[in-house]
């Protein structure tokens, strides 16, 4: 563990204590860049007012359970779940007091001892589903999952014998080429674990039939533009966006050939020389927004003032 991860973990403890002043951990003009429904905050006051305040109003008794931490250079990343109670209004749903799971994935860039950039995905669609609202109205690709859930039965603890990023770069190049057979890069029994609306695939066959094939059919002229890669131990991770054209009707919206961005965040665990586990977030709600829809019906936590997309992290 290095100084970057030390800082980020200390910040998470501060969030757990509900510290009122986060300035010891964040630059005043840091960027908090979230998925659709969460928004983009371009300063610490913006983050406090337009994310932290509504989060604590909606979710009480928060406990952060972070299962995986990665560190590489001036970046740290994690995967976890906030366990909370539904304490206040959320997306128009009044408080129920129900226990909730709020899944999150975070990347942080640290500069001069403080966090300058936070790329994050908080699965608000999953939270809505726990409260009885399917924001994708039955059209999510998790409907392609087999009806009977199965447990992960893959090999465990074998370790990587290749550099994780070498494996991931080769796999991404294959996706860029639209290779049909990707068995060279994945174990037959690997698990693909995605956000609500995308699904959970156990094994290469389910992944190819329930994700990779429809992804190729729906989205043409694909260009994967990954903004940042990192690796730590047996894991690699990245975030970016696939630029593509919509070739097939999506979530009830007619296909027009429009060019869209498909934001993604990926974590991969390598065993031997292949991918054994892929934890991923693909922002389907963002695609719908680009096509003129809004799965959150105007109740997302984006700023009332349009986010400044030209703002950059603190230097």
Coordinates of C-alpha atoms in Angstrom, one line a residue:
X1 CA 0.0 0.0 0.0
X2 CA 1.3 3.4 -1.0
X3 CA 0.6 7.0 -0.2
X4 CA -2.2 7.3 -2.8
X5 CA -4.1 4.4 -1.5
X6 CA -3.5 5.5 2.1
X7 CA -5.1 8.9 1.3
X8 CA -8.1 7.3 -0.5
X9 CA -8.8 4.8 2.3
X10 CA -8.5 7.6 4.9
X11 CA -11.0 9.6 2.8
X12 CA -13.4 6.7 2.8
X13 CA -13.2 6.5 6.6
X14 CA -13.9 10.2 6.7
X15 CA -17.1 9.7 4.6
X16 CA -18.1 6.8 6.9
X17 CA -17.8 9.2 9.9
X18 CA -19.8 11.9 7.9
X19 CA -16.9 14.4 8.3
X20 CA -18.3 17.9 7.6
X21 CA -15.1 19.2 6.0
X22 CA -13.6 17.1 3.2
X23 CA -11.0 19.8 2.1
X24 CA -8.1 17.8 3.7
X25 CA -8.7 15.1 1.1
X26 CA -9.9 16.9 -2.0
X27 CA -8.7 19.8 -4.2
X28 CA -11.3 22.6 -4.0
X29 CA -11.7 22.3 -7.8
X30 CA -11.6 18.6 -8.1
X31 CA -13.7 16.8 -10.7
X32 CA -16.3 14.1 -9.7
X33 CA -17.4 12.5 -12.9
X34 CA -20.3 10.1 -12.4
X35 CA -22.6 8.0 -14.6
X36 CA -26.0 9.0 -16.0
X37 CA -28.3 9.8 -13.1
X38 CA -25.4 10.8 -10.9
X39 CA -24.0 13.8 -12.8
X40 CA -20.6 15.6 -13.0
X41 CA -19.5 17.9 -10.2
X42 CA -16.7 20.3 -10.9
X43 CA -15.7 21.5 -7.4
X44 CA -15.8 20.4 -3.8
X45 CA -18.8 22.7 -3.0
X46 CA -20.6 21.3 -6.1
X47 CA -19.9 17.7 -4.9
X48 CA -21.1 18.5 -1.4
X49 CA -24.3 20.2 -2.5
X50 CA -25.3 18.0 -5.5
X51 CA -24.1 14.6 -4.5
X52 CA -23.2 14.1 -0.8
X53 CA -26.2 16.0 0.5
X54 CA -28.8 14.1 -1.5
X55 CA -27.0 10.8 -0.9
X56 CA -27.2 11.1 2.8
X57 CA -30.8 12.4 2.7
X58 CA -31.8 9.3 0.7
X59 CA -29.6 6.7 2.4
X60 CA -29.2 6.4 6.1
X61 CA -26.9 4.3 8.3
X62 CA -24.4 4.0 5.5
X63 CA -21.6 1.4 5.8
X64 CA -19.1 1.2 3.0
X65 CA -17.9 -2.3 2.2
X66 CA -15.1 -2.1 -0.3
X67 CA -14.0 -5.5 -1.5
X68 CA -11.1 -4.7 -3.9
X69 CA -8.5 -1.9 -3.8
X70 CA -6.0 -1.3 -6.6
X71 CA -3.1 1.2 -6.8
X72 CA -0.9 2.2 -9.7
X73 CA 1.1 5.4 -9.9
X74 CA -1.0 8.4 -8.9
X75 CA -4.2 6.4 -9.3
X76 CA -6.2 4.2 -7.0
X77 CA -9.4 2.3 -7.8
X78 CA -11.9 0.2 -5.9
X79 CA -15.1 -1.9 -6.1
X80 CA -17.6 -2.0 -3.3
X81 CA -21.1 -1.7 -1.9
X82 CA -22.6 0.8 0.4
X83 CA -25.1 -0.9 2.8
X84 CA -27.8 1.5 3.9
X85 CA -31.4 2.1 4.7
X86 CA -33.9 3.9 2.5
X87 CA -34.2 6.9 4.8
X88 CA -35.5 9.6 2.5
X89 CA -37.1 10.3 -0.9
X90 CA -35.2 8.7 -3.8
X91 CA -36.2 9.2 -7.4
X92 CA -39.7 10.1 -6.3
X93 CA -40.0 7.0 -4.0
X94 CA -40.8 8.0 -0.4
X95 CA -38.8 6.5 2.4
X96 CA -39.5 2.8 3.1
X97 CA -36.9 2.1 5.7
X98 CA -35.8 -0.9 3.6
X99 CA -32.2 -2.1 3.7
X100 CA -30.5 -1.3 0.4
X101 CA -27.3 -2.2 -1.5
X102 CA -25.7 0.7 -3.4
X103 CA -23.0 -0.7 -5.7
X104 CA -20.1 1.6 -6.6
X105 CA -16.9 1.6 -8.6
X106 CA -14.3 4.4 -8.2
X107 CA -11.1 5.6 -9.8
X108 CA -9.2 8.4 -8.0
X109 CA -6.3 10.5 -9.3
X110 CA -4.2 12.1 -6.5
X111 CA -2.0 15.2 -7.1
X112 CA 0.0 17.1 -4.5
X113 CA -1.5 14.9 -1.7
X114 CA -5.2 15.5 -2.5
X115 CA -7.7 14.0 -4.8
X116 CA -8.0 15.8 -8.1
X117 CA -10.2 13.5 -10.2
X118 CA -12.8 10.9 -9.2
X119 CA -14.3 8.8 -12.0
X120 CA -17.2 6.9 -10.5
X121 CA -20.2 4.7 -11.3
X122 CA -22.9 4.3 -8.7
X123 CA -25.6 1.9 -9.8
X124 CA -28.7 3.9 -9.1
X125 CA -30.7 1.7 -11.4
X126 CA -30.0 -1.2 -9.1
X127 CA -31.2 0.8 -6.1
X128 CA -34.4 1.7 -7.9
X129 CA -34.9 -2.0 -8.7
X130 CA -34.6 -2.9 -5.1
X131 CA -37.5 -0.5 -4.4
X132 CA -39.7 -2.0 -7.1
X133 CA -38.9 0.2 -10.1
X134 CA -37.3 -1.2 -13.2
X135 CA -36.0 2.0 -15.0
X136 CA -35.4 0.0 -18.1
X137 CA -39.0 -1.3 -18.2
X138 CA -38.1 -4.9 -18.8
X139 CA -35.8 -4.1 -21.8
X140 CA -32.4 -4.4 -20.0
X141 CA -30.1 -7.1 -21.3
X142 CA -30.2 -8.9 -18.0
X143 CA -33.3 -10.4 -19.5
X144 CA -30.9 -12.5 -21.6
X145 CA -29.5 -14.2 -18.5
X146 CA -30.5 -17.8 -17.9
X147 CA -33.6 -17.9 -15.6
X148 CA -31.9 -19.9 -12.9
X149 CA -29.0 -18.0 -11.1
X150 CA -25.8 -20.0 -10.8
X151 CA -22.9 -19.5 -8.5
X152 CA -19.3 -18.7 -9.7
X153 CA -17.6 -22.1 -10.0
X154 CA -14.4 -21.0 -11.6
X155 CA -10.9 -21.7 -10.5
X156 CA -9.7 -19.5 -7.6
X157 CA -6.4 -18.2 -6.5
X158 CA -4.3 -19.5 -9.4
X159 CA -2.6 -16.1 -10.0
X160 CA -1.5 -14.5 -13.2
X161 CA 1.5 -15.7 -15.1
X162 CA 1.2 -12.9 -17.6
X163 CA 1.1 -9.1 -17.1
X164 CA -2.6 -8.3 -16.6
X165 CA -2.5 -5.3 -18.8
X166 CA -0.9 -7.3 -21.6
X167 CA -3.8 -9.7 -21.6
X168 CA -6.3 -6.8 -21.4
X169 CA -4.7 -4.8 -24.2
X170 CA -4.7 -7.9 -26.5
X171 CA -8.4 -8.6 -25.6
X172 CA -9.4 -5.0 -26.3
X173 CA -7.6 -5.1 -29.7
X174 CA -9.7 -8.2 -30.5
X175 CA -12.9 -6.4 -29.6
X176 CA -11.7 -3.5 -31.8
X177 CA -11.3 -5.9 -34.7
X178 CA -14.7 -7.5 -34.0
X179 CA -13.2 -10.9 -33.6
X180 CA -16.0 -13.4 -33.3
X181 CA -14.0 -16.0 -31.3
X182 CA -12.5 -14.4 -28.1
X183 CA -11.8 -17.7 -26.3
X184 CA -8.1 -16.9 -26.5
X185 CA -8.6 -14.2 -23.9
X186 CA -11.2 -15.7 -21.5
X187 CA -11.4 -18.8 -19.4
X188 CA -14.3 -21.0 -20.5
X189 CA -15.8 -20.6 -17.0
X190 CA -15.1 -16.9 -16.4
X191 CA -17.7 -14.6 -14.8
X192 CA -18.9 -11.3 -16.3
X193 CA -20.5 -9.3 -13.5
X194 CA -22.2 -6.1 -14.7
X195 CA -24.5 -3.4 -13.4
X196 CA -28.3 -3.5 -13.4
X197 CA -29.7 -3.6 -17.0
X198 CA -26.6 -5.5 -18.3
X199 CA -26.7 -8.7 -16.4
X200 CA -24.5 -11.5 -15.0
X201 CA -23.0 -14.0 -17.3
X202 CA -21.4 -17.3 -16.1
X203 CA -19.0 -18.7 -18.6
X204 CA -17.8 -17.8 -22.1
X205 CA -20.9 -19.2 -23.8
X206 CA -23.3 -17.0 -21.8
X207 CA -21.1 -14.0 -22.3
X208 CA -21.0 -14.5 -26.0
X209 CA -24.7 -15.1 -26.4
X210 CA -26.0 -12.7 -23.7
X211 CA -23.6 -9.8 -24.2
X212 CA -20.9 -9.9 -26.9
X213 CA -23.2 -11.0 -29.8
X214 CA -26.0 -8.4 -29.1
X215 CA -23.4 -5.7 -28.4
X216 CA -22.0 -6.3 -31.9
X217 CA -25.5 -6.4 -33.5
X218 CA -26.7 -3.3 -31.8
X219 CA -23.7 -1.1 -32.1
X220 CA -21.8 -0.7 -35.3
X221 CA -18.5 1.1 -36.3
X222 CA -17.2 0.5 -32.8
X223 CA -14.2 2.5 -31.6
X224 CA -13.0 1.7 -28.1
X225 CA -11.3 4.8 -26.5
X226 CA -10.0 3.9 -23.1
X227 CA -8.9 7.0 -21.1
X228 CA -6.9 5.3 -18.4
X229 CA -5.5 1.8 -17.7
X230 CA -4.0 0.5 -14.5
X231 CA -2.9 -2.8 -12.9
X232 CA -2.1 -4.1 -9.5
X233 CA -1.3 -7.7 -8.7
X234 CA -3.5 -10.1 -10.7
X235 CA -5.9 -7.2 -11.6
X236 CA -6.2 -4.7 -14.4
X237 CA -8.8 -1.9 -14.6
X238 CA -9.8 0.9 -16.9
X239 CA -12.4 3.5 -17.9
X240 CA -13.4 4.9 -21.2
X241 CA -16.1 4.9 -23.8
X242 CA -17.0 3.0 -27.0
X243 CA -18.0 5.3 -29.8
X244 CA -20.4 3.6 -32.2
X245 CA -23.5 3.9 -34.3
X246 CA -26.9 2.5 -33.3
X247 CA -27.9 -0.2 -35.7
X248 CA -30.8 -1.8 -33.9
X249 CA -33.8 -0.4 -31.9
X250 CA -32.5 0.1 -28.3
X251 CA -34.8 0.1 -25.3
X252 CA -37.8 0.8 -27.5
X253 CA -36.0 3.8 -29.2
X254 CA -35.8 3.4 -33.0
X255 CA -32.4 3.0 -34.5
X256 CA -31.3 6.0 -36.7
X257 CA -27.7 5.2 -37.2
X258 CA -26.9 8.0 -34.7
X259 CA -23.3 8.1 -33.3
X260 CA -23.3 7.5 -29.5
X261 CA -20.9 7.2 -26.6
X262 CA -21.1 4.0 -24.5
X263 CA -19.2 4.7 -21.3
X264 CA -17.6 1.7 -19.5
X265 CA -15.6 0.9 -16.4
X266 CA -13.9 -2.5 -16.2
X267 CA -12.0 -4.6 -13.7
X268 CA -10.4 -7.8 -14.8
X269 CA -8.8 -10.6 -12.8
X270 CA -6.2 -12.7 -14.7
X271 CA -5.5 -16.3 -13.9
X272 CA -2.6 -17.8 -15.8
X273 CA -2.8 -15.9 -19.1
X274 CA -6.6 -15.5 -19.4
X275 CA -9.4 -13.4 -17.9
X276 CA -11.2 -15.3 -15.1
X277 CA -13.4 -12.5 -13.8
X278 CA -14.7 -9.2 -15.4
X279 CA -16.5 -6.7 -13.1
X280 CA -18.0 -4.1 -15.4
X281 CA -20.3 -1.1 -15.6
X282 CA -21.8 -0.1 -18.9
X283 CA -23.8 3.1 -18.7
X284 CA -27.0 2.1 -20.6
X285 CA -28.9 5.1 -19.1
X286 CA -26.4 7.4 -20.8
X287 CA -27.2 5.8 -24.2
X288 CA -30.9 6.3 -23.6
X289 CA -30.2 10.0 -22.7
X290 CA -28.2 10.5 -25.9
X291 CA -31.2 9.1 -27.9
X292 CA -33.6 11.6 -26.3
X293 CA -35.0 9.5 -23.4
X294 CA -34.5 9.6 -19.7
X295 CA -34.8 6.4 -17.7
X296 CA -34.9 8.3 -14.4
X297 CA -37.8 10.6 -15.6
X298 CA -36.1 13.8 -14.7
X299 CA -35.3 12.7 -11.1
X300 CA -31.6 12.0 -11.6
X301 CA -29.0 13.8 -9.4
X302 CA -27.4 15.8 -12.2
X303 CA -26.9 19.5 -11.5
X304 CA -29.8 21.8 -12.3
X305 CA -27.1 23.9 -14.1
X306 CA -25.6 21.9 -17.0
X307 CA -22.2 20.3 -16.0
X308 CA -19.1 21.9 -17.4
X309 CA -17.7 19.3 -19.7
X310 CA -14.6 21.5 -20.4
X311 CA -13.6 21.5 -16.8
X312 CA -10.4 19.5 -16.1
X313 CA -9.0 18.1 -12.8
X314 CA -6.8 20.2 -10.7
X315 CA -3.1 20.4 -11.7

